[in-house]
Coordinates of C-alpha atoms in Angstrom, one line a residue:
X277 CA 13.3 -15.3 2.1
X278 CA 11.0 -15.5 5.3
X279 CA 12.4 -16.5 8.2
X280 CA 11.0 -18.5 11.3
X281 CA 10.5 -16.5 14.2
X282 CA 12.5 -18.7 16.3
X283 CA 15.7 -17.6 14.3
X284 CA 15.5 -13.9 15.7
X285 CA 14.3 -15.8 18.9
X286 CA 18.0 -17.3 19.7
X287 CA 19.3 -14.8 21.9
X288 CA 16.6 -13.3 24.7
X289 CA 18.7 -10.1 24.6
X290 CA 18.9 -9.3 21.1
X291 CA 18.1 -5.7 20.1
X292 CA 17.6 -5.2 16.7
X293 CA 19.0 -2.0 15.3
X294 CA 15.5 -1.7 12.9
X295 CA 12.6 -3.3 12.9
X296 CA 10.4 -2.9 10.2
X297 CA 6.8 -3.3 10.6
X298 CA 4.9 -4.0 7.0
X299 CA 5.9 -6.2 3.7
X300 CA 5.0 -4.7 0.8
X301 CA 6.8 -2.2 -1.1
X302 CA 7.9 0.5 0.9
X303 CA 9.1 -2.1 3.9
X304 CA 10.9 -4.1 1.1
X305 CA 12.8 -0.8 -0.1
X306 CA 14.0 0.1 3.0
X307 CA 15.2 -2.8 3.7
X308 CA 17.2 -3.2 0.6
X309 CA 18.5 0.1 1.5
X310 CA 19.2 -1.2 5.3
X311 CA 20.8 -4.5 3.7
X312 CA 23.2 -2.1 1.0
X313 CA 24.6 -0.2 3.4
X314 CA 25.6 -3.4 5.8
X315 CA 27.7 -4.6 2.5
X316 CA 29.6 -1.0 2.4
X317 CA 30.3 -0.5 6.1
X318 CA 32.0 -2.4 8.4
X319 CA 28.9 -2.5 10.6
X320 CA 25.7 -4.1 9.0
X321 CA 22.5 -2.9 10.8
X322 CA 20.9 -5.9 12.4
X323 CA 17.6 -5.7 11.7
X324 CA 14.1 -7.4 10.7
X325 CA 11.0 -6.8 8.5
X326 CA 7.8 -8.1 10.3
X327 CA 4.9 -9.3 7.7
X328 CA 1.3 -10.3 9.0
X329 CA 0.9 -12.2 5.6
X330 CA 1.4 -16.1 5.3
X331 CA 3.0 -15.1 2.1
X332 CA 5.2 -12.2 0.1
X333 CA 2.9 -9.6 -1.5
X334 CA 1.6 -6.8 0.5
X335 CA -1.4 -5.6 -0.6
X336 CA -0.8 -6.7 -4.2
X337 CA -1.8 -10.0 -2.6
X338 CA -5.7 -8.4 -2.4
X339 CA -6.2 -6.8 -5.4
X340 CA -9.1 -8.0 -7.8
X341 CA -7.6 -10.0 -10.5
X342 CA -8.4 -7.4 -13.6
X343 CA -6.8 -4.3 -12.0
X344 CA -3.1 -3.2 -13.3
X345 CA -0.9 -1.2 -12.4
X346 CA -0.9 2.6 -14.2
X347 CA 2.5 2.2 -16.4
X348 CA 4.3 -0.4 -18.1
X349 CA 6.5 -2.9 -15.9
X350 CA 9.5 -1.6 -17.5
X351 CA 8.8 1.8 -15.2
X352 CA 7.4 0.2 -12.4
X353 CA 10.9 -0.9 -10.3
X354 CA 11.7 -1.0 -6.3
X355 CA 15.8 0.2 -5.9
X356 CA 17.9 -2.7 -7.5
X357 CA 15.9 -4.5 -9.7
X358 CA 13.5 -3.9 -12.7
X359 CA 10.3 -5.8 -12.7
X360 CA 10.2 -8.5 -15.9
X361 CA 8.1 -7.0 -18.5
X362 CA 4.6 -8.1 -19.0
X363 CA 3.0 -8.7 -22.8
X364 CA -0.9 -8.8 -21.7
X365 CA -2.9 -5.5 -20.9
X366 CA -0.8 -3.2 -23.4
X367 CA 1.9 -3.6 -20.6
X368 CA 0.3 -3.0 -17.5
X369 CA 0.4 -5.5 -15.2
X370 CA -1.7 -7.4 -13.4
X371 CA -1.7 -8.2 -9.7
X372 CA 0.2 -11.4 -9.7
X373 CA 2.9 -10.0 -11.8
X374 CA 3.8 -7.5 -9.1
X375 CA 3.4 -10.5 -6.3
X376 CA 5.7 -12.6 -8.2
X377 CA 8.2 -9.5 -8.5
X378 CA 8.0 -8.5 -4.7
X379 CA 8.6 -12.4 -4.1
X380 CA 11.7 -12.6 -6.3
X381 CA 13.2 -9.1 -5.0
X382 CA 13.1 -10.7 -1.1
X383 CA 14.6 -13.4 -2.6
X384 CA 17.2 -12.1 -4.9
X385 CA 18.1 -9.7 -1.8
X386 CA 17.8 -12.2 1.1
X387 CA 16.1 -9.5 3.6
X388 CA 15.3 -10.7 6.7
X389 CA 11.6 -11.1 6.4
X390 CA 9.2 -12.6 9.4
X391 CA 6.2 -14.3 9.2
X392 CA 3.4 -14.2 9.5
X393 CA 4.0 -11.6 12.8
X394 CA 1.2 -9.1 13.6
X395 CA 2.5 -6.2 15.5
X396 CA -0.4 -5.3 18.1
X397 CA 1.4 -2.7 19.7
X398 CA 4.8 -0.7 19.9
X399 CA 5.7 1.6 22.8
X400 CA 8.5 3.1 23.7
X401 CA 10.8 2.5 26.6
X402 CA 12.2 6.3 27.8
X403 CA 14.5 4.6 30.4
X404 CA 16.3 2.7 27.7
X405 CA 15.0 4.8 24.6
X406 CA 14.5 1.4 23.6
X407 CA 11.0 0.7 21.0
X408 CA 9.3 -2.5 22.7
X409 CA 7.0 -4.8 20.1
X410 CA 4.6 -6.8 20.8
X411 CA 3.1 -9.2 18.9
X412 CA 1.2 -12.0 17.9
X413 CA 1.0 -14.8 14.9
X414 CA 0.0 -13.2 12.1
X415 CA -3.4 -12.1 10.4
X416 CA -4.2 -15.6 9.1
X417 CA -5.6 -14.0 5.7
X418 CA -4.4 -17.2 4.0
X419 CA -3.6 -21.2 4.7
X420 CA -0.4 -21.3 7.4
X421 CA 3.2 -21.8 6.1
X422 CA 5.2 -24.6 7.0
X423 CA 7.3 -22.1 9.2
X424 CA 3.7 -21.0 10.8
X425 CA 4.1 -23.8 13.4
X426 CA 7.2 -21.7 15.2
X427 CA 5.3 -18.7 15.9
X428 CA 3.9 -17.4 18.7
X429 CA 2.8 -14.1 20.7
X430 CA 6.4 -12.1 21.5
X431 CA 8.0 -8.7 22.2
X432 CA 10.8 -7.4 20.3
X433 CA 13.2 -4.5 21.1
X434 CA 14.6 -2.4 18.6
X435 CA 16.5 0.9 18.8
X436 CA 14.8 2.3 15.8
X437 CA 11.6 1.2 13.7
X438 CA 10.0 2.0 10.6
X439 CA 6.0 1.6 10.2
X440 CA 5.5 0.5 6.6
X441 CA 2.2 -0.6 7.1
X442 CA 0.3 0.8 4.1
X443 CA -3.0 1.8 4.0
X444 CA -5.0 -1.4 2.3
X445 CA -6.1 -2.8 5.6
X446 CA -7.3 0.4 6.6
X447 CA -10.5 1.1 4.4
X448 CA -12.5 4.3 4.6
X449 CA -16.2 4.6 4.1
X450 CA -18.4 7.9 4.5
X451 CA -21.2 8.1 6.9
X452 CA -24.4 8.5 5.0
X453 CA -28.0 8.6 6.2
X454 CA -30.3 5.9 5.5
X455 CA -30.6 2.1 5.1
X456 CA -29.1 -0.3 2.2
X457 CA -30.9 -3.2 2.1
X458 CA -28.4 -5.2 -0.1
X459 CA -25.0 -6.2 0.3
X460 CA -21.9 -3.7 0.9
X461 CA -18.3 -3.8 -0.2
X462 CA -15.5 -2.0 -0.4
X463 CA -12.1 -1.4 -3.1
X464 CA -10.6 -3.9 -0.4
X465 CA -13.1 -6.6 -0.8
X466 CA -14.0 -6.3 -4.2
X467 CA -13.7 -10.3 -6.0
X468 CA -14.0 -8.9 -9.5
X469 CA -17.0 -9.0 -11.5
X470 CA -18.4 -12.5 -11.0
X471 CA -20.2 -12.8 -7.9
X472 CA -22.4 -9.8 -9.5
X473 CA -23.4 -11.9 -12.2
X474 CA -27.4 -10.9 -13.0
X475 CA -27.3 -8.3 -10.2
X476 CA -27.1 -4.7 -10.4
X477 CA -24.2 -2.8 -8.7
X478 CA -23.8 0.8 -7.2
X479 CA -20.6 1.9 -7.3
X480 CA -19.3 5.1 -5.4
X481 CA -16.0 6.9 -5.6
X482 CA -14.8 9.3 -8.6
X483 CA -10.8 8.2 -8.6
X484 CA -9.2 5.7 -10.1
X485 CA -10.5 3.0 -8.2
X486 CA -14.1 3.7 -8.6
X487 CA -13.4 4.1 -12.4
X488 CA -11.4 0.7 -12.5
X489 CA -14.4 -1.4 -10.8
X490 CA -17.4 0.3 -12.7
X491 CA -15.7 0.2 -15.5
X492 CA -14.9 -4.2 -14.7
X493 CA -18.5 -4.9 -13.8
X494 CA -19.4 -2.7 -17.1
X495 CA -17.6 -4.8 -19.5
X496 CA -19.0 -8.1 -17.4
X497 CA -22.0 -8.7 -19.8
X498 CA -23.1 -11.0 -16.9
X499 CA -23.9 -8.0 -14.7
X500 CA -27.5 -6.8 -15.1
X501 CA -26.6 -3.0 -14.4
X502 CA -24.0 -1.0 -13.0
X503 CA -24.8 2.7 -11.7
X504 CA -21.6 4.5 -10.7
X505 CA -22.3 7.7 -8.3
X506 CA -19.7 10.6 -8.1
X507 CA -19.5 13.6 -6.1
X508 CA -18.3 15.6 -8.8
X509 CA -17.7 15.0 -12.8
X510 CA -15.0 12.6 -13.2
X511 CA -11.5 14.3 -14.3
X512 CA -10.4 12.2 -16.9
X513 CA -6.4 12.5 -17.6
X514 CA -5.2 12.9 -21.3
X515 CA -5.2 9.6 -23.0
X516 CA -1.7 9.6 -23.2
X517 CA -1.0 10.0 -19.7
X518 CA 0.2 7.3 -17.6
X519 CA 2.2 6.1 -14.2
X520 CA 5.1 7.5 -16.2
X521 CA 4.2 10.6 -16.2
X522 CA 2.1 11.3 -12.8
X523 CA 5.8 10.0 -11.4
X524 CA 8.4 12.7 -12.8
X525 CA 5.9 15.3 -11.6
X526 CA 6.2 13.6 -7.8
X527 CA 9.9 13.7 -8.2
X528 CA 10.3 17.1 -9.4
X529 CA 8.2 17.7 -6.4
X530 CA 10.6 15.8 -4.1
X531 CA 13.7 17.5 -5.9
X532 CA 12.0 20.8 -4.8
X533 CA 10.9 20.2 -1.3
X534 CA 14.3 18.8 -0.3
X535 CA 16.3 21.8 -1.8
X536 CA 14.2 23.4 0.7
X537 CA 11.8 25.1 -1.8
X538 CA 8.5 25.1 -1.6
X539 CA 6.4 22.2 -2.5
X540 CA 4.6 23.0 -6.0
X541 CA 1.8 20.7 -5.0
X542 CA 0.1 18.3 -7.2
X543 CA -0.6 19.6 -10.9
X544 CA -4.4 19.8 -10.6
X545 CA -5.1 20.8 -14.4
X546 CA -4.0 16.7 -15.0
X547 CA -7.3 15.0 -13.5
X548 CA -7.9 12.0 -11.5
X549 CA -8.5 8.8 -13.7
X550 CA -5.3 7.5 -15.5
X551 CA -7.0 6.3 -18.7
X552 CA -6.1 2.8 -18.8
X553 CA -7.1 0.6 -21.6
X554 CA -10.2 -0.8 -20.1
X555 CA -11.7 2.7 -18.5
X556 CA -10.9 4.1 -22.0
X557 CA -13.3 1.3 -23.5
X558 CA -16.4 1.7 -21.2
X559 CA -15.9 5.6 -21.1
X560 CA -15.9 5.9 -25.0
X561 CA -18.5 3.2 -25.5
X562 CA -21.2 4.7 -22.9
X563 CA -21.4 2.1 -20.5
X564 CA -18.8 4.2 -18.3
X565 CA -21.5 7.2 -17.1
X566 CA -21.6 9.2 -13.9
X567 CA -24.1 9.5 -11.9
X568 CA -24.4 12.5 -9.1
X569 CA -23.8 11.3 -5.9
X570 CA -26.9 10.2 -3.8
X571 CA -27.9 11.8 -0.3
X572 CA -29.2 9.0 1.3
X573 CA -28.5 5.1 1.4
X574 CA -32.6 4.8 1.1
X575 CA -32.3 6.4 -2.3
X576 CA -30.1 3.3 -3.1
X577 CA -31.5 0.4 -4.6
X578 CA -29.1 -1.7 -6.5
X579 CA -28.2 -5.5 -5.0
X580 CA -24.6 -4.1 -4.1
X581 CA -23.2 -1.3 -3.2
X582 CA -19.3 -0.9 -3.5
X583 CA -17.8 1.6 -1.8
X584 CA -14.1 2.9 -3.6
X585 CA -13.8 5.9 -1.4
X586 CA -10.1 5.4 -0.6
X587 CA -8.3 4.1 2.5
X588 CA -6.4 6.0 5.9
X589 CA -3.2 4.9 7.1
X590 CA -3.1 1.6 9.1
X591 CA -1.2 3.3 11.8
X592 CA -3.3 1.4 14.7
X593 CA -0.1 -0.2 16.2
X594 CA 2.0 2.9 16.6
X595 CA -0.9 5.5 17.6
X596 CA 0.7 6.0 21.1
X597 CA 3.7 7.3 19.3
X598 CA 2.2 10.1 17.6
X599 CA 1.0 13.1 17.4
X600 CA -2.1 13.7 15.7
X601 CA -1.9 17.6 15.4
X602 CA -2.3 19.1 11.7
X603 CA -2.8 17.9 8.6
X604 CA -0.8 14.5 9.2
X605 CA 0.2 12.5 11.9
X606 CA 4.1 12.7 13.1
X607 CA 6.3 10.8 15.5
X608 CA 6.8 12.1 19.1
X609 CA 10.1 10.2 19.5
X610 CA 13.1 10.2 17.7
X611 CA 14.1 6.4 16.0
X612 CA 10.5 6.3 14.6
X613 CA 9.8 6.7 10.8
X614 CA 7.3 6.5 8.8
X615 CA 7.4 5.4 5.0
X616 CA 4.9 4.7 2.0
X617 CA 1.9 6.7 3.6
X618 CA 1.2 9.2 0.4
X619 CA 1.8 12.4 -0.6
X620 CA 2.0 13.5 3.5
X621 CA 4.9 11.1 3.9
X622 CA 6.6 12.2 0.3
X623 CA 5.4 12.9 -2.8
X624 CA 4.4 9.8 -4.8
X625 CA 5.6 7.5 -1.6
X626 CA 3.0 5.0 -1.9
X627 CA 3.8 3.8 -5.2
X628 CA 6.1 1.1 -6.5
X629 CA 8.3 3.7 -8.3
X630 CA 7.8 6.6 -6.3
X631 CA 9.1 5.3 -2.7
X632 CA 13.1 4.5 -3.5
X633 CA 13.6 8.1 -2.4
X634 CA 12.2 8.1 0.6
X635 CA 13.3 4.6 1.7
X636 CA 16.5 5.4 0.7
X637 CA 16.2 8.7 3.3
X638 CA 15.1 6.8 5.8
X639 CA 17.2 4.0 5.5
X640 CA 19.8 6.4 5.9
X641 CA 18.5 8.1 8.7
X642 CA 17.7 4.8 10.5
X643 CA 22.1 4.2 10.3
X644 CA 22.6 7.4 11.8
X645 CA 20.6 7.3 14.6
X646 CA 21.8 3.3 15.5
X647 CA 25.5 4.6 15.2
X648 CA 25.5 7.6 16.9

């Protein structure tokens, strides 16, 4: 249940044990984590989820109405509570089944949710070893809440936080060479098919996303043609290959790296595209087809160009926290976690099933360094 900002307001010297900065999934896992261990200790963790949405969500909130999720709802639960299963799409659900879910688990677990808050900034206080927030009303993506009216620009303070940002408000597109003269979007932006009705559509990116989208505009008999450009020959999984599946291989992953053995990596023989239902129909009735990739945007002459070439993590409001040497970014002071971010972060962390394990890690992690 979201709270008004004026309740953590009260008291101008509250310090929060957590704050957690993000509400989708892996912000909502940890703090079901946070919120379990408060009912078996004597000393709940005082502590508070910041959301820049109006509403609950995440990033599910944004997703094009004909994408689903890669497994059934049956094996697609947060800690606690199973989603409700879904009859349409074989199964998989759609978009607003998940938003409905993450609405009901806040709910069902009353976690101190806030918003909408954008965090600008967080910086931390060495004097006090104190994390300082700073924010402002929230991202303003949808209409104002009736709570909206109560907030306003504020710092927090918090012995610990965990950035749970996500990557959807973070999109990535390559540099190329060259001029499109039509209009660009990207996985982020991307309506479904009917804006694109009688235009013709480039679509770039040979994952899951790119697949999903070509594959949507493709079976939108409305759209006049649909040209999908890959770097390399899609790697189609096995047709009976699912969510299901790509998740016990990330936890026997996990299960290895923390018995301290080496990580087996990713199992590269399975391919990219989880066959759903629809990809399945436009790859096995031709209107699926790969095209190799273009070298410059002038070469490009299509009415739209969407770009699925993937997202970074929207790290902006802790970058003077981290350290950005290697492979992955890690914190530089101890109280800071991060959670949800991909495989860097944990093996299958930035999926609905896949980040209970490392919530519940950091969760735990977050208790022992506010009682110690």
């Amino acid at each position: 249940m979201a709270r008004p900002e004026s309740d953590l307001n009260r008291d101008p010297n509250r310090i929060l044990d957590c704050a957690i900065v993000g509400g989708g999934q892996s912000a909502l896992a940890t703090a079901f984590y946070l919120r379990r261990e408060g009912r078996r200790s004597r000393k709940a963790p005082d502590f508070a989820v910041f959301d820049d949405q109006p509403e609950p969500g995440g990033a599910w909130r944004h997703m094009w109405p004909s994408m689903t999720l890669f497994s059934a709802a049956n094996f697609s639960n947060l800690p606690g509570m199973p989603m409700p299963s879904y009859e349409g799409s074989k199964g998989y659900p759609p978009p607003g089944h998940v938003v409905d879910y993450l609405r009901e688990y806040e709910r069902r677990y009353d976690l101190p949710v806030i918003r909408p808050v954008h965090i600008d900034r967080v910086e931390y206080d060495e004097p006090t070893g104190l994390f300082h927030l700073h924010a402002r009303p929230g991202s303003g993506a949808a209409r104002p809440t009736s709570s909206s009216h109560t907030l306003r620009s504020h710092t927090w303070r918090a012995r610990t936080v965990v950035a749970a940002t996500g990557t959807w408000s973070a999109p990535f597109v390559p540099y190329y060479p060259g001029k499109f003269a039509g209009q660009q979007w990207h996985t982020a932006t991307y309506p479904g098919p009917e804006p694109f009705a009688g235009s013709s559509v480039a679509v770039v990116g040979a994952a899951n996303s790119g697949a999903q989208i070509a594959a949507d505009l493709a079976d939108g008999a409305d759209v006049a043609d649909v040209t999908w450009f890959v770097r390399h020959p899609p790697r189609w999984m096995p047709d009976d290959v699912d969510g299901a599946e790509l998740f016990r291989r990330n936890r026997e992953r996990y299960l290895a790296i923390s018995a301290g053995k080496e990580d087996p990596g990713a199992d590269s023989s399975l391919g990219d595209i989880v066959m759903l239902p629809a990809v399945r129909r436009a790859r096995d009735s031709g209107h699926l087809r790969p095209t190799p990739m273009f070298s410059s945007l002038d070469e490009v002459t299509t009415d739209h160009l969407i770009w699925c070439t993937g997202f970074r993590p929207a790290l902006g409001p802790f970058r003077g926290l981290l350290s950005f040497r290697g492979d992955a970014p890690s914190p530089q002071h101890p109280g800071l976690f991060l959670v949800g971010y991909g495989d860097w972060v944990g093996p299958g962390s930035a999926t609905i099933t896949g980040v209970g394990v490392h919530a519940k890690r950091v969760a735990a992690e977050v208790v022992a360094a506010t009682r110690g």
